[in-house]
Amino acid sequence: MTRSNAIGLIRSWVDSANDPLGDFPLNNLALGVFEAGNGPRCGVAIGAHVLDATALEAEGVLDLHRPICAQPSWNALMAAGPKAWAAFRAQMTALLREGAANQAQIVPHLHSMAHVTLQLPFTVAEFTDFYAGRHHATNVGTMFRGAENALPANWLHIPIGYNGRASSVLVSGTPVRRPWGQVKGPDDSAPRFAPSQRFDFELELGAIVGQPSNGPVSVGQANDMIFGYVLLNDWSARDIQAWEYQPLGPFQSKATATTISPWIVMRAALDPFRAGPPMRETPLLPHLADAGDNFHDIALEVTLTPEDGTPETITRTNTRELYYSPAQQLAHHTTSGCPMRVGDLLGSGTISGPTPDSRGSMLELSWGGQSHIKVNGTPRAFLNDGDTVTLSGAAIGKGYRIGFGPCDGTILPALENPYAP
Amino acid sequence: MTRSNAIGLIRSWVDSANDPLGDFPLNNLALGVFEAGNGPRCGVAIGAHVLDATALEAEGVLDLHRPICAQPSWNALMAAGPKAWAAFRAQMTALLREGAANQAQIVPHLHSMAHVTLQLPFTVAEFTDFYAGRHHATNVGTMFRGAENALPANWLHIPIGYNGRASSVLVSGTPVRRPWGQVKGPDDSAPRFAPSQRFDFELELGAIVGQPSNGPVSVGQANDMIFGYVLLNDWSARDIQAWEYQPLGPFQSKATATTISPWIVMRAALDPFRAGPPMRETPLLPHLADAGDNFHDIALEVTLTPEDGTPETITRTNTRELYYSPAQQLAHHTTSGCPMRVGDLLGSGTISGPTPDSRGSMLELSWGGQSHIKVNGTPRAFLNDGDTVTLSGAAIGKGYRIGFGPCDGTILPALENPYAP
């Protein structure tokens, strides 16, 4: 059961924030970094506007007793800790609430979202990608190893994950260049170096670590360390992955780009949408055992827009399809004593649902390329040049929703020759 | 053939730098960060001393027309680029050379190495660990998959690697706590959470990326991007690794700690010791083909000192045992377009030689624990609490050597209960 009925819309004097279909009601207070001709600044999404938090702090209207918005990233707020996170939300809510006293002071710092460009909302310290969706792991395992061996032996006992590449994390809207790589088909006698022909998206939720750790933490402690969430598309070159991944895991196949939504939704904004764990056929060992409702009810969808086509929604699913919560992923990450840092980003792994139209990657939607899906009436297996992939997601409350804004990227053709000077 | 005879010792007025058995002649100019009661500062190793480069820069004696040593890390010099690297070495050589004019100005900034503590010499952006040693890959593959399938099908075609955890990189001398983790023996019916019983070292060379890239780079370009080298011990929990590594590679088994030498040896210092590639039974594809002598002739050894014992050298090998050069590793890292950043650290993978006494890990020395080696007369398979593992390495020239200083760590016992508050 989710708690989505526990709270209603908090009305704002910014009219557009009261739109029941908008991503950014006052309940959300999503965090981004925007540029409106005055250098990059910290911004808070409110309806169809971005509120310049850097300006508010400079004027003393926002005051957390230490600089939070001096740098164009939200890492300083993360580092300030959970009390500061709550104080920030309380101050912002008071400023933007219907009937607030000081509207005239705020209005000059509201920018139309249509007229700003958005940058990465935080500095990514390190990036880890998990594999915590059971339907996805089962689908991929069935394709690669057969239905009997679909789930690896360890899968029901630990959230499998691997370290990714923080340098390749991009903000939504940044084009993504189709990669080259070494590939070898099952019938090829030797590998060759070529542009990827099986370039794919992965629909994921990203969790942002807001507090550091220096030793193993419990699932409950891990939950408290999470600052917020983004949507995350872990672009994947399946042909490169198939050739490189044994025995040490994916490497270049996942290093071209990972796109995140421009807005961080803070954990507190999603608290009314917390949900319990899935049924577990095998109990988890105590260090990973479920500790409260650390899952969320967030509806997700993926839209594919071909270069000369119209947007078509190709999958609909929900974060409740995850088998391991972000808190369990983070707790597992610390078992060895691995230090976690402010700004670490944890991708959930692909979130697929149980049905063919709820699969979170082209690999699954086309079942390894064997069974094409139709997009604008044309059969498709993987991504074409010019395709735009848009992830969207929202927790649906009574009369409002908590969204992330679109998380999109357009595929550019591969370089003609990557070694041209 | 190596070029080690091409150049002799450059004599210094710092007497101890002329010791033919010392790691730090004037030819070396290794870079570290030291603390001598005055906060962390950039230092250059010269004989038995550390020269305070931060002080020299503040006084204008060292002048690269931009601040290089203002922060206690060598990342600023890296970012300044290859011309600055050469200018730095030229200025330092002029200051320290026998007969230099301004010795009186330098002497106050020389600290005895015995009286300083050393910190991480640079800020690690991201850490990647390769698997580029053929004997190591063959040994491990034989143990796990049998002699016929020892090398994975891709191994002779690409330098296999995985992303590690930069937050876990430690400077030599930092104790390492034995980790807990989820393990499952082949005869266990279920996994359990326990301290690692197969904790191990890995003898590696680390290459430091000193210039960024934003697209594929050639092997030659990659070589030019490398700033310098460190010794690197990638501590590994073999029992945790065996349970977790399928299908996405090592994760927590490698995340407890990675220890590096306190001194960076710049690439230029190793130029006289460059060496050609190994014999290749299968040619590499053009994007990875050998481009010059990008290997090095660096003698390596590992010493194990039990808690109440005496040091015993347990392996001797050479970086020439690598199959892929650091430049080839870095070039492969960029094939997908993965952006590389100043301060990225690339571990070579374990460097084992062809003989039983040249193996670079306990896993290999004890052949998976089946065939114990003797240390101080006692049979040993993996590392015990209280053990100190020391890597050392040096390129041996005529009348001088280029060393890294010891790279060591002592194993602390596992926490009694990692979830105690």
PDB file of C-alpha atoms in Angstrom, chain B residues 54-293:
ATOM      1  CA  THR B  54      54.776  24.919  -2.460  1.00  0.00           C
ATOM      2  CA  ALA B  55      57.310  27.130  -0.661  1.00  0.00           C
ATOM      3  CA  LEU B  56      59.516  27.397  -3.754  1.00  0.00           C
ATOM      4  CA  GLU B  57      56.550  28.514  -5.802  1.00  0.00           C
ATOM      5  CA  ALA B  58      55.463  31.041  -3.167  1.00  0.00           C
ATOM      6  CA  GLU B  59      58.982  32.532  -3.278  1.00  0.00           C
ATOM      7  CA  GLY B  60      58.966  32.645  -7.078  1.00  0.00           C
ATOM      8  CA  VAL B  61      61.907  30.218  -7.359  1.00  0.00           C
ATOM      9  CA  LEU B  62      59.615  27.768  -9.108  1.00  0.00           C
ATOM     10  CA  ASP B  63      57.585  29.654 -11.685  1.00  0.00           C
ATOM     11  CA  LEU B  64      55.373  28.083 -14.343  1.00  0.00           C
ATOM     12  CA  HIS B  65      53.424  31.303 -14.960  1.00  0.00           C
ATOM     13  CA  ARG B  66      50.411  29.891 -13.141  1.00  0.00           C
ATOM     14  CA  PRO B  67      49.863  28.370  -9.695  1.00  0.00           C
ATOM     15  CA  ILE B  68      50.871  24.706  -9.667  1.00  0.00           C
ATOM     16  CA  CYS B  69      51.431  24.006  -5.986  1.00  0.00           C
ATOM     17  CA  ALA B  70      48.790  26.190  -4.332  1.00  0.00           C
ATOM     18  CA  GLN B  71      46.643  23.144  -3.519  1.00  0.00           C
ATOM     19  CA  PRO B  72      48.093  20.065  -1.798  1.00  0.00           C
ATOM     20  CA  SER B  73      47.809  17.815  -4.849  1.00  0.00           C
ATOM     21  CA  TRP B  74      49.573  17.549  -8.181  1.00  0.00           C
ATOM     22  CA  ASN B  75      46.381  17.853 -10.228  1.00  0.00           C
ATOM     23  CA  ALA B  76      47.138  21.487 -11.136  1.00  0.00           C
ATOM     24  CA  LEU B  77      50.438  20.501 -12.724  1.00  0.00           C
ATOM     25  CA  MET B  78      48.679  17.705 -14.602  1.00  0.00           C
ATOM     26  CA  ALA B  79      46.032  20.114 -15.892  1.00  0.00           C
ATOM     27  CA  ALA B  80      48.712  22.562 -17.024  1.00  0.00           C
ATOM     28  CA  GLY B  81      49.711  20.120 -19.759  1.00  0.00           C
ATOM     29  CA  PRO B  82      52.816  18.482 -21.235  1.00  0.00           C
ATOM     30  CA  LYS B  83      54.766  21.711 -21.849  1.00  0.00           C
ATOM     31  CA  ALA B  84      54.370  22.614 -18.194  1.00  0.00           C
ATOM     32  CA  TRP B  85      55.417  19.083 -17.209  1.00  0.00           C
ATOM     33  CA  ALA B  86      58.649  19.505 -19.147  1.00  0.00           C
ATOM     34  CA  ALA B  87      59.241  23.029 -17.821  1.00  0.00           C
ATOM     35  CA  PHE B  88      58.703  21.827 -14.272  1.00  0.00           C
ATOM     36  CA  ARG B  89      61.299  19.101 -14.661  1.00  0.00           C
ATOM     37  CA  ALA B  90      63.747  21.491 -16.311  1.00  0.00           C
ATOM     38  CA  GLN B  91      63.424  24.054 -13.504  1.00  0.00           C
ATOM     39  CA  MET B  92      63.711  21.438 -10.772  1.00  0.00           C
ATOM     40  CA  THR B  93      66.717  19.845 -12.431  1.00  0.00           C
ATOM     41  CA  ALA B  94      68.459  23.218 -12.719  1.00  0.00           C
ATOM     42  CA  LEU B  95      67.820  23.970  -9.047  1.00  0.00           C
ATOM     43  CA  LEU B  96      69.084  20.638  -7.748  1.00  0.00           C
ATOM     44  CA  ARG B  97      71.893  19.832 -10.140  1.00  0.00           C
ATOM     45  CA  GLU B  98      75.450  19.579  -8.899  1.00  0.00           C
ATOM     46  CA  GLY B  99      76.973  23.040  -9.060  1.00  0.00           C
ATOM     47  CA  ALA B 100      73.633  24.900  -9.095  1.00  0.00           C
ATOM     48  CA  ALA B 101      74.035  28.498  -7.955  1.00  0.00           C
ATOM     49  CA  ASN B 102      71.213  29.016  -5.507  1.00  0.00           C
ATOM     50  CA  GLN B 103      71.641  26.154  -3.028  1.00  0.00           C
ATOM     51  CA  ALA B 104      71.342  28.416   0.008  1.00  0.00           C
ATOM     52  CA  GLN B 105      67.844  29.417  -1.076  1.00  0.00           C
ATOM     53  CA  ILE B 106      66.779  25.783  -1.497  1.00  0.00           C
ATOM     54  CA  VAL B 107      68.267  24.210   1.631  1.00  0.00           C
ATOM     55  CA  PRO B 108      65.695  25.624   4.099  1.00  0.00           C
ATOM     56  CA  HIS B 109      62.956  23.896   2.099  1.00  0.00           C
ATOM     57  CA  LEU B 110      64.475  20.414   2.274  1.00  0.00           C
ATOM     58  CA  HIS B 111      62.816  18.159   4.853  1.00  0.00           C
ATOM     59  CA  SER B 112      64.142  14.795   5.926  1.00  0.00           C
ATOM     60  CA  MET B 113      61.863  12.130   4.492  1.00  0.00           C
ATOM     61  CA  ALA B 114      62.000  10.371   7.848  1.00  0.00           C
ATOM     62  CA  HIS B 115      60.247  13.298   9.496  1.00  0.00           C
ATOM     63  CA  VAL B 116      57.320  13.933   7.194  1.00  0.00           C
ATOM     64  CA  THR B 117      54.051  12.105   6.726  1.00  0.00           C
ATOM     65  CA  LEU B 118      52.845  11.490   3.208  1.00  0.00           C
ATOM     66  CA  GLN B 119      49.314  11.898   1.876  1.00  0.00           C
ATOM     67  CA  LEU B 120      47.635  10.988  -1.387  1.00  0.00           C
ATOM     68  CA  PRO B 121      49.727  12.745  -4.049  1.00  0.00           C
ATOM     69  CA  PHE B 122      46.724  13.641  -6.190  1.00  0.00           C
ATOM     70  CA  THR B 123      42.960  13.783  -6.174  1.00  0.00           C
ATOM     71  CA  VAL B 124      41.716  10.634  -7.879  1.00  0.00           C
ATOM     72  CA  ALA B 125      38.955  11.589 -10.311  1.00  0.00           C
ATOM     73  CA  GLU B 126      37.844   8.073 -11.217  1.00  0.00           C
ATOM     74  CA  PHE B 127      39.532   4.710 -10.863  1.00  0.00           C
ATOM     75  CA  THR B 128      39.575   1.971 -13.488  1.00  0.00           C
ATOM     76  CA  ASP B 129      41.177  -1.404 -13.030  1.00  0.00           C
ATOM     77  CA  PHE B 130      42.366  -3.431 -15.997  1.00  0.00           C
ATOM     78  CA  TYR B 131      43.278  -7.088 -16.351  1.00  0.00           C
ATOM     79  CA  ALA B 132      46.183  -6.631 -18.719  1.00  0.00           C
ATOM     80  CA  GLY B 133      48.643  -9.211 -17.392  1.00  0.00           C
ATOM     81  CA  ARG B 134      48.561 -12.385 -19.438  1.00  0.00           C
ATOM     82  CA  HIS B 135      50.089 -14.731 -16.848  1.00  0.00           C
ATOM     83  CA  HIS B 136      47.641 -13.471 -14.228  1.00  0.00           C
ATOM     84  CA  ALA B 137      44.627 -13.846 -16.513  1.00  0.00           C
ATOM     85  CA  THR B 138      45.809 -17.308 -17.532  1.00  0.00           C
ATOM     86  CA  ASN B 139      46.395 -18.396 -13.929  1.00  0.00           C
ATOM     87  CA  VAL B 140      43.038 -17.124 -12.681  1.00  0.00           C
ATOM     88  CA  GLY B 141      41.235 -18.480 -15.739  1.00  0.00           C
ATOM     89  CA  THR B 142      42.836 -21.902 -15.305  1.00  0.00           C
ATOM     90  CA  MET B 143      41.768 -22.052 -11.659  1.00  0.00           C
ATOM     91  CA  PHE B 144      38.186 -20.974 -12.386  1.00  0.00           C
ATOM     92  CA  ARG B 145      37.469 -22.395 -15.841  1.00  0.00           C
ATOM     93  CA  GLY B 146      40.166 -24.984 -16.582  1.00  0.00           C
ATOM     94  CA  ALA B 147      43.303 -24.741 -18.705  1.00  0.00           C
ATOM     95  CA  GLU B 148      41.440 -25.033 -22.029  1.00  0.00           C
ATOM     96  CA  ASN B 149      39.267 -21.997 -21.303  1.00  0.00           C
ATOM     97  CA  ALA B 150      41.798 -20.010 -19.297  1.00  0.00           C
ATOM     98  CA  LEU B 151      41.777 -16.837 -21.389  1.00  0.00           C
ATOM     99  CA  PRO B 152      38.327 -15.415 -22.191  1.00  0.00           C
ATOM    100  CA  ALA B 153      37.635 -15.207 -25.959  1.00  0.00           C
ATOM    101  CA  ASN B 154      37.996 -11.415 -25.935  1.00  0.00           C
ATOM    102  CA  TRP B 155      41.215 -11.286 -23.911  1.00  0.00           C
ATOM    103  CA  LEU B 156      43.718 -11.218 -26.791  1.00  0.00           C
ATOM    104  CA  HIS B 157      41.679  -8.520 -28.576  1.00  0.00           C
ATOM    105  CA  ILE B 158      40.875  -5.858 -25.976  1.00  0.00           C
ATOM    106  CA  PRO B 159      42.309  -4.857 -22.621  1.00  0.00           C
ATOM    107  CA  ILE B 160      39.520  -6.070 -20.339  1.00  0.00           C
ATOM    108  CA  GLY B 161      38.784  -3.621 -17.525  1.00  0.00           C
ATOM    109  CA  TYR B 162      36.120  -2.505 -15.082  1.00  0.00           C
ATOM    110  CA  ASN B 163      35.418   0.685 -13.210  1.00  0.00           C
ATOM    111  CA  GLY B 164      36.528   0.732  -9.582  1.00  0.00           C
ATOM    112  CA  ARG B 165      35.855   3.078  -6.728  1.00  0.00           C
ATOM    113  CA  ALA B 166      37.959   6.250  -6.468  1.00  0.00           C
ATOM    114  CA  SER B 167      36.728   6.876  -2.905  1.00  0.00           C
ATOM    115  CA  SER B 168      38.543   3.762  -1.717  1.00  0.00           C
ATOM    116  CA  VAL B 169      42.006   4.768  -2.989  1.00  0.00           C
ATOM    117  CA  LEU B 170      44.392   5.196  -0.048  1.00  0.00           C
ATOM    118  CA  VAL B 171      47.987   6.322   0.309  1.00  0.00           C
ATOM    119  CA  SER B 172      50.628   3.818   1.334  1.00  0.00           C
ATOM    120  CA  GLY B 173      50.795   3.342   5.092  1.00  0.00           C
ATOM    121  CA  THR B 174      47.050   3.532   5.695  1.00  0.00           C
ATOM    122  CA  PRO B 175      45.837   0.390   7.507  1.00  0.00           C
ATOM    123  CA  VAL B 176      43.244  -1.700   5.704  1.00  0.00           C
ATOM    124  CA  ARG B 177      40.342  -3.234   7.619  1.00  0.00           C
ATOM    125  CA  ARG B 178      39.431  -6.810   6.642  1.00  0.00           C
ATOM    126  CA  PRO B 179      35.976  -6.521   5.070  1.00  0.00           C
ATOM    127  CA  TRP B 180      32.725  -8.307   5.710  1.00  0.00           C
ATOM    128  CA  GLY B 181      30.672  -9.449   2.802  1.00  0.00           C
ATOM    129  CA  GLN B 182      28.196 -11.921   1.494  1.00  0.00           C
ATOM    130  CA  VAL B 183      29.874 -15.242   0.675  1.00  0.00           C
ATOM    131  CA  LYS B 184      28.733 -18.688  -0.367  1.00  0.00           C
ATOM    132  CA  GLY B 185      31.042 -21.640  -0.630  1.00  0.00           C
ATOM    133  CA  PRO B 186      30.452 -24.257  -3.331  1.00  0.00           C
ATOM    134  CA  ASP B 187      29.032 -26.659  -0.723  1.00  0.00           C
ATOM    135  CA  ASP B 188      26.956 -24.100   1.215  1.00  0.00           C
ATOM    136  CA  SER B 189      23.195 -24.295   0.751  1.00  0.00           C
ATOM    137  CA  ALA B 190      22.765 -20.560   1.291  1.00  0.00           C
ATOM    138  CA  PRO B 191      24.954 -17.476   1.429  1.00  0.00           C
ATOM    139  CA  ARG B 192      26.025 -15.912   4.724  1.00  0.00           C
ATOM    140  CA  PHE B 193      27.430 -12.555   5.801  1.00  0.00           C
ATOM    141  CA  ALA B 194      30.877 -12.914   7.291  1.00  0.00           C
ATOM    142  CA  PRO B 195      34.388 -11.456   7.347  1.00  0.00           C
ATOM    143  CA  SER B 196      36.367 -12.335   4.225  1.00  0.00           C
ATOM    144  CA  GLN B 197      38.575 -15.391   4.728  1.00  0.00           C
ATOM    145  CA  ARG B 198      40.378 -15.003   1.402  1.00  0.00           C
ATOM    146  CA  PHE B 199      41.659 -11.451   1.553  1.00  0.00           C
ATOM    147  CA  ASP B 200      44.415 -10.793  -0.957  1.00  0.00           C
ATOM    148  CA  PHE B 201      46.695  -8.215  -2.550  1.00  0.00           C
ATOM    149  CA  GLU B 202      47.236  -7.501  -6.252  1.00  0.00           C
ATOM    150  CA  LEU B 203      50.528  -6.155  -7.550  1.00  0.00           C
ATOM    151  CA  GLU B 204      49.804  -3.504 -10.189  1.00  0.00           C
ATOM    152  CA  LEU B 205      51.161  -0.420 -11.894  1.00  0.00           C
ATOM    153  CA  GLY B 206      48.826   2.597 -11.860  1.00  0.00           C
ATOM    154  CA  ALA B 207      48.840   5.136 -14.696  1.00  0.00           C
ATOM    155  CA  ILE B 208      47.594   8.665 -14.025  1.00  0.00           C
ATOM    156  CA  VAL B 209      45.686  10.518 -16.742  1.00  0.00           C
ATOM    157  CA  GLY B 210      47.024  14.061 -16.863  1.00  0.00           C
ATOM    158  CA  GLN B 211      45.042  15.485 -19.767  1.00  0.00           C
ATOM    159  CA  PRO B 212      41.318  15.209 -20.509  1.00  0.00           C
ATOM    160  CA  SER B 213      39.704  13.766 -23.622  1.00  0.00           C
ATOM    161  CA  ASN B 214      36.235  13.986 -25.059  1.00  0.00           C
ATOM    162  CA  GLY B 215      36.126  11.319 -27.714  1.00  0.00           C
ATOM    163  CA  PRO B 216      38.185   8.367 -28.942  1.00  0.00           C
ATOM    164  CA  VAL B 217      41.950   8.841 -28.794  1.00  0.00           C
ATOM    165  CA  SER B 218      44.659   6.805 -30.505  1.00  0.00           C
ATOM    166  CA  VAL B 219      47.277   4.797 -28.644  1.00  0.00           C
ATOM    167  CA  GLY B 220      49.840   7.476 -29.401  1.00  0.00           C
ATOM    168  CA  GLN B 221      47.586  10.270 -28.138  1.00  0.00           C
ATOM    169  CA  ALA B 222      46.813   8.197 -25.059  1.00  0.00           C
ATOM    170  CA  ASN B 223      50.497   7.832 -24.282  1.00  0.00           C
ATOM    171  CA  ASP B 224      50.881  11.619 -24.429  1.00  0.00           C
ATOM    172  CA  MET B 225      47.976  12.048 -21.974  1.00  0.00           C
ATOM    173  CA  ILE B 226      49.675   9.966 -19.275  1.00  0.00           C
ATOM    174  CA  PHE B 227      51.238  12.133 -16.586  1.00  0.00           C
ATOM    175  CA  GLY B 228      52.941   9.491 -14.515  1.00  0.00           C
ATOM    176  CA  TYR B 229      52.804   6.235 -12.645  1.00  0.00           C
ATOM    177  CA  VAL B 230      52.339   4.851  -9.141  1.00  0.00           C
ATOM    178  CA  LEU B 231      52.556   1.383  -7.650  1.00  0.00           C
ATOM    179  CA  LEU B 232      49.106   0.079  -6.878  1.00  0.00           C
ATOM    180  CA  ASN B 233      47.774  -2.671  -4.631  1.00  0.00           C
ATOM    181  CA  ASP B 234      44.174  -3.536  -5.445  1.00  0.00           C
ATOM    182  CA  TRP B 235      43.161  -5.362  -2.264  1.00  0.00           C
ATOM    183  CA  SER B 236      40.718  -8.129  -3.181  1.00  0.00           C
ATOM    184  CA  ALA B 237      38.346 -10.313  -1.178  1.00  0.00           C
ATOM    185  CA  ARG B 238      38.343 -13.490  -3.275  1.00  0.00           C
ATOM    186  CA  ASP B 239      35.445 -15.179  -1.473  1.00  0.00           C
ATOM    187  CA  ILE B 240      33.212 -12.106  -1.844  1.00  0.00           C
ATOM    188  CA  GLN B 241      34.307 -11.801  -5.490  1.00  0.00           C
ATOM    189  CA  ALA B 242      33.470 -15.424  -6.306  1.00  0.00           C
ATOM    190  CA  TRP B 243      29.877 -14.962  -5.138  1.00  0.00           C
ATOM    191  CA  GLU B 244      29.143 -11.523  -6.553  1.00  0.00           C
ATOM    192  CA  TYR B 245      30.974 -11.262  -9.862  1.00  0.00           C
ATOM    193  CA  GLN B 246      28.430 -12.832 -12.237  1.00  0.00           C
ATOM    194  CA  PRO B 247      27.166 -11.273 -14.424  1.00  0.00           C
ATOM    195  CA  LEU B 248      28.331  -7.672 -13.908  1.00  0.00           C
ATOM    196  CA  GLY B 249      31.847  -8.045 -12.529  1.00  0.00           C
ATOM    197  CA  PRO B 250      33.638  -7.395  -9.226  1.00  0.00           C
ATOM    198  CA  PHE B 251      32.013  -4.827  -6.947  1.00  0.00           C
ATOM    199  CA  GLN B 252      32.308  -4.981  -3.148  1.00  0.00           C
ATOM    200  CA  SER B 253      35.196  -7.449  -3.350  1.00  0.00           C
ATOM    201  CA  LYS B 254      37.349  -4.627  -4.701  1.00  0.00           C
ATOM    202  CA  ALA B 255      35.838  -1.676  -2.848  1.00  0.00           C
ATOM    203  CA  THR B 256      37.451  -1.939   0.584  1.00  0.00           C
ATOM    204  CA  ALA B 257      40.689  -0.254  -0.411  1.00  0.00           C
ATOM    205  CA  THR B 258      43.214   0.282  -3.169  1.00  0.00           C
ATOM    206  CA  THR B 259      46.608   1.442  -1.903  1.00  0.00           C
ATOM    207  CA  ILE B 260      48.948   3.519  -4.055  1.00  0.00           C
ATOM    208  CA  SER B 261      52.561   4.538  -3.548  1.00  0.00           C
ATOM    209  CA  PRO B 262      52.991   8.009  -2.046  1.00  0.00           C
ATOM    210  CA  TRP B 263      55.170   9.103  -4.954  1.00  0.00           C
ATOM    211  CA  ILE B 264      54.156   9.719  -8.559  1.00  0.00           C
ATOM    212  CA  VAL B 265      56.963   8.949 -10.989  1.00  0.00           C
ATOM    213  CA  MET B 266      56.450  11.206 -13.992  1.00  0.00           C
ATOM    214  CA  ARG B 267      56.401   9.601 -17.402  1.00  0.00           C
ATOM    215  CA  ALA B 268      59.526  11.474 -18.494  1.00  0.00           C
ATOM    216  CA  ALA B 269      61.539   9.882 -15.679  1.00  0.00           C
ATOM    217  CA  LEU B 270      60.721   6.458 -17.082  1.00  0.00           C
ATOM    218  CA  ASP B 271      61.403   7.302 -20.728  1.00  0.00           C
ATOM    219  CA  PRO B 272      64.899   5.759 -20.637  1.00  0.00           C
ATOM    220  CA  PHE B 273      63.257   2.506 -19.552  1.00  0.00           C
ATOM    221  CA  ARG B 274      60.659   2.242 -22.298  1.00  0.00           C
ATOM    222  CA  ALA B 275      60.292  -1.180 -23.845  1.00  0.00           C
ATOM    223  CA  GLY B 276      58.527  -2.758 -26.771  1.00  0.00           C
ATOM    224  CA  PRO B 277      55.405  -4.900 -26.796  1.00  0.00           C
ATOM    225  CA  PRO B 278      55.273  -8.623 -26.100  1.00  0.00           C
ATOM    226  CA  MET B 279      54.968 -11.212 -28.844  1.00  0.00           C
ATOM    227  CA  ARG B 280      51.387 -11.265 -30.107  1.00  0.00           C
ATOM    228  CA  GLU B 281      49.952 -14.472 -31.495  1.00  0.00           C
ATOM    229  CA  THR B 282      46.919 -12.533 -32.723  1.00  0.00           C
ATOM    230  CA  PRO B 283      47.424  -9.072 -34.197  1.00  0.00           C
ATOM    231  CA  LEU B 284      45.541  -6.265 -32.509  1.00  0.00           C
ATOM    232  CA  LEU B 285      42.963  -4.330 -34.518  1.00  0.00           C
ATOM    233  CA  PRO B 286      44.338  -1.009 -35.834  1.00  0.00           C
ATOM    234  CA  HIS B 287      42.718   1.153 -33.120  1.00  0.00           C
ATOM    235  CA  LEU B 288      44.731  -0.724 -30.475  1.00  0.00           C
ATOM    236  CA  ALA B 289      47.855  -1.579 -32.460  1.00  0.00           C
ATOM    237  CA  ASP B 290      51.236  -1.027 -30.845  1.00  0.00           C
ATOM    238  CA  ALA B 291      52.567   2.451 -31.485  1.00  0.00           C
ATOM    239  CA  GLY B 292      56.124   2.684 -30.263  1.00  0.00           C
ATOM    240  CA  ASP B 293      57.733   1.419 -27.090  1.00  0.00           C
TER     241      ASP B 293
END
